[in-house]
Structure formats: C-alpha cells, structure tokens
Amino acid sequence: QVQLVESGGGLVQAGGSLRLSCAASGRTFMTYTWGWFRQAPGKEREFLGAIRWPVGSTTYADSVKGRFTISRDNARNTVYLQMNSLKPEDTAVYYCAAARSYAGDDRYAYEYWGQGTQVTVSS
C-alpha cells in the first residue's frame, strides 16, 4: 500500500501563490504516475496535472497550464504542486493521487489518494 498526505493549503489572495506538498510513504516503488486533482463544492473532481517517475514527463490541464507546476523530490518521496497567479475560481479541495502505471486525466486510473487540503483564494 501507499499512503499520501497533502499539506500546504490555506487562504491566499487572488494573484498570490501557494505550494502544495504530497508526502508518500509505504510501497512507493510501486507507483509510476503522480497526479493532482481538485474538487470544488458541487463540482466533479478535476484533473490538474501529473508527473511520471522516473521519466519525469508532465502533463497539465488547459485550465492551469502556465500557472501550475508539478515537481518531485525523489529523496523525500514528495510531489509538489506550485500554484501561481491564483484566482478565486481555484478555490477547492486539492488532492494528490498515485497510480501503479501510466495514468492521465482519468481519476479512476489512480489507486491511491490523499485526504485533501483546502485552498481558498479570496478576491
């Protein structure tokens, strides 16, 4: 099993930045794709982006491309989501997820999920 714990959420003003962390423990060698999703009240869970390890390739949703960046610190088994130029519509609970194989924007391809961290962007 793999355990994921997100941190770094909070309240930020529009135009500001936040960096979310996703610390992994357990059998992390089983994972290949690490993704970030978010879910706003009353909306479906939305794919933001993913990184595949050890290849290091990344993909992003159009809604965040150019503003959000995913990276990984292999020594710390931690994946990051750097969020810049935040907008009120970015307000949501943010989740990290991991898959044992190649995964894209399909949430059902991810076997492991964190508990989520709240991000609130004020206008």
mmCIF file of C-alpha atoms in Angstrom:
data_model
loop_
_atom_site.group_PDB
_atom_site.id
_atom_site.type_symbol
_atom_site.label_atom_id
_atom_site.label_comp_id
_atom_site.label_asym_id
_atom_site.label_seq_id
_atom_site.Cartn_x
_atom_site.Cartn_y
_atom_site.Cartn_z
ATOM 1 C CA GLN A 1 0.000 0.000 0.000
ATOM 2 C CA VAL A 2 0.925 3.625 -0.484
ATOM 3 C CA GLN A 3 -0.077 6.438 1.859
ATOM 4 C CA LEU A 4 -0.304 10.023 0.656
ATOM 5 C CA VAL A 5 -0.536 13.115 2.842
ATOM 6 C CA GLU A 6 -1.107 16.574 1.379
ATOM 7 C CA SER A 7 -0.141 19.809 3.082
ATOM 8 C CA GLY A 8 0.340 23.459 2.264
ATOM 9 C CA GLY A 9 -3.217 24.552 1.682
ATOM 10 C CA GLY A 10 -4.653 27.735 3.121
ATOM 11 C CA LEU A 11 -6.093 31.129 2.373
ATOM 12 C CA VAL A 12 -4.417 33.340 -0.217
ATOM 13 C CA GLN A 13 -5.388 36.495 -2.062
ATOM 14 C CA ALA A 14 -6.032 36.475 -5.773
ATOM 15 C CA GLY A 15 -2.783 36.761 -7.683
ATOM 16 C CA GLY A 16 -0.840 35.054 -4.925
ATOM 17 C CA SER A 17 0.961 31.724 -4.829
ATOM 18 C CA LEU A 18 0.885 28.521 -2.821
ATOM 19 C CA ARG A 19 2.903 25.343 -2.919
ATOM 20 C CA LEU A 20 1.198 22.120 -2.004
ATOM 21 C CA SER A 21 3.153 19.074 -0.922
ATOM 22 C CA CYS A 22 2.232 15.414 -1.151
ATOM 23 C CA ALA A 23 4.364 13.174 1.023
ATOM 24 C CA ALA A 24 4.304 9.491 0.196
ATOM 25 C CA SER A 25 5.093 6.526 2.385
ATOM 26 C CA GLY A 26 4.768 2.793 2.130
ATOM 27 C CA ARG A 27 5.483 0.891 -1.050
ATOM 28 C CA THR A 28 6.194 3.933 -3.165
ATOM 29 C CA PHE A 29 8.320 1.916 -5.564
ATOM 30 C CA MET A 30 5.022 0.562 -6.867
ATOM 31 C CA THR A 31 3.955 3.952 -8.198
ATOM 32 C CA TYR A 32 4.613 5.432 -11.614
ATOM 33 C CA THR A 33 2.228 8.338 -12.085
ATOM 34 C CA TRP A 34 1.561 11.049 -9.539
ATOM 35 C CA GLY A 35 -1.377 13.315 -10.169
ATOM 36 C CA TRP A 36 -3.054 16.368 -8.693
ATOM 37 C CA PHE A 37 -6.799 16.893 -8.723
ATOM 38 C CA ARG A 38 -9.180 19.355 -7.151
ATOM 39 C CA GLN A 39 -12.828 19.400 -6.275
ATOM 40 C CA ALA A 40 -14.939 22.474 -5.678
ATOM 41 C CA PRO A 41 -18.323 22.264 -3.922
ATOM 42 C CA GLY A 42 -20.964 20.850 -6.220
ATOM 43 C CA LYS A 43 -18.470 20.050 -8.976
ATOM 44 C CA GLU A 44 -16.757 16.954 -10.303
ATOM 45 C CA ARG A 45 -13.201 16.151 -9.301
ATOM 46 C CA GLU A 46 -10.977 17.886 -11.842
ATOM 47 C CA PHE A 47 -7.618 16.718 -13.142
ATOM 48 C CA LEU A 48 -4.886 19.343 -12.873
ATOM 49 C CA GLY A 49 -1.744 17.552 -13.941
ATOM 50 C CA ALA A 50 0.520 14.589 -13.477
ATOM 51 C CA ILE A 51 4.168 13.603 -13.371
ATOM 52 C CA ARG A 52 5.542 10.188 -14.283
ATOM 53 C CA TRP A 53 8.546 8.886 -12.429
ATOM 54 C CA PRO A 54 11.395 8.183 -13.110
ATOM 55 C CA VAL A 55 10.821 9.501 -16.635
ATOM 56 C CA GLY A 56 9.835 12.902 -15.270
ATOM 57 C CA SER A 57 7.324 13.740 -18.009
ATOM 58 C CA THR A 58 4.462 16.013 -17.054
ATOM 59 C CA THR A 59 1.034 16.872 -18.427
ATOM 60 C CA TYR A 60 -1.334 19.629 -17.381
ATOM 61 C CA ALA A 61 -4.942 20.542 -17.814
ATOM 62 C CA ASP A 62 -5.530 23.569 -20.026
ATOM 63 C CA SER A 63 -7.168 25.377 -17.126
ATOM 64 C CA VAL A 64 -3.904 25.528 -15.171
ATOM 65 C CA LYS A 65 -1.229 25.261 -17.837
ATOM 66 C CA GLY A 66 1.319 28.008 -17.391
ATOM 67 C CA ARG A 67 0.208 28.752 -13.827
ATOM 68 C CA PHE A 68 0.695 25.415 -12.036
ATOM 69 C CA THR A 69 3.839 23.301 -11.997
ATOM 70 C CA ILE A 70 4.295 19.764 -10.705
ATOM 71 C CA SER A 71 7.663 18.556 -9.485
ATOM 72 C CA ARG A 72 9.036 15.722 -7.396
ATOM 73 C CA ASP A 73 11.781 15.344 -4.806
ATOM 74 C CA ASN A 74 12.700 11.695 -5.085
ATOM 75 C CA ALA A 75 14.885 11.720 -1.971
ATOM 76 C CA ARG A 76 11.931 12.917 0.105
ATOM 77 C CA ASN A 77 9.288 10.889 -1.742
ATOM 78 C CA THR A 78 7.359 14.129 -2.095
ATOM 79 C CA VAL A 79 5.497 15.623 -5.028
ATOM 80 C CA TYR A 80 4.767 19.334 -5.191
ATOM 81 C CA LEU A 81 2.166 21.498 -6.871
ATOM 82 C CA GLN A 82 3.372 25.065 -7.282
ATOM 83 C CA MET A 83 0.407 27.332 -7.934
ATOM 84 C CA ASN A 84 0.927 30.880 -9.166
ATOM 85 C CA SER A 85 -1.427 33.668 -10.228
ATOM 86 C CA LEU A 86 -4.213 32.122 -8.203
ATOM 87 C CA LYS A 87 -7.804 33.057 -8.955
ATOM 88 C CA PRO A 88 -10.948 32.808 -6.838
ATOM 89 C CA GLU A 89 -12.127 30.000 -9.120
ATOM 90 C CA ASP A 90 -9.129 27.958 -7.981
ATOM 91 C CA THR A 91 -10.815 27.584 -4.600
ATOM 92 C CA ALA A 92 -11.272 23.867 -3.946
ATOM 93 C CA VAL A 93 -10.038 20.873 -2.011
ATOM 94 C CA TYR A 94 -6.839 19.690 -3.645
ATOM 95 C CA TYR A 95 -5.912 16.018 -3.767
ATOM 96 C CA CYS A 96 -2.817 14.161 -4.778
ATOM 97 C CA ALA A 97 -3.082 10.677 -6.186
ATOM 98 C CA ALA A 98 -0.780 7.914 -7.351
ATOM 99 C CA ALA A 99 -1.119 5.162 -9.912
ATOM 100 C CA ARG A 100 0.880 1.986 -10.371
ATOM 101 C CA SER A 101 1.093 2.513 -14.124
ATOM 102 C CA TYR A 102 0.790 5.272 -16.697
ATOM 103 C CA ALA A 103 -2.211 7.439 -15.927
ATOM 104 C CA GLY A 104 -3.609 10.619 -17.396
ATOM 105 C CA ASP A 105 -6.672 12.620 -16.510
ATOM 106 C CA ASP A 106 -8.883 9.672 -15.596
ATOM 107 C CA ARG A 107 -9.372 9.738 -11.824
ATOM 108 C CA TYR A 108 -10.304 6.061 -11.811
ATOM 109 C CA ALA A 109 -6.830 5.128 -13.038
ATOM 110 C CA TYR A 110 -5.342 6.233 -9.705
ATOM 111 C CA GLU A 111 -5.311 3.656 -6.928
ATOM 112 C CA TYR A 112 -4.063 5.789 -4.059
ATOM 113 C CA TRP A 113 -5.397 9.113 -2.780
ATOM 114 C CA GLY A 114 -4.562 11.599 -0.084
ATOM 115 C CA GLN A 115 -7.127 13.140 2.222
ATOM 116 C CA GLY A 116 -7.069 16.521 0.501
ATOM 117 C CA THR A 117 -6.107 20.024 1.545
ATOM 118 C CA GLN A 118 -8.293 23.118 1.276
ATOM 119 C CA VAL A 119 -7.195 26.039 -0.864
ATOM 120 C CA THR A 120 -9.215 29.234 -0.666
ATOM 121 C CA VAL A 121 -8.485 32.200 -2.918
ATOM 122 C CA SER A 122 -10.070 35.485 -1.903
ATOM 123 C CA SER A 123 -10.875 38.216 -4.392
#
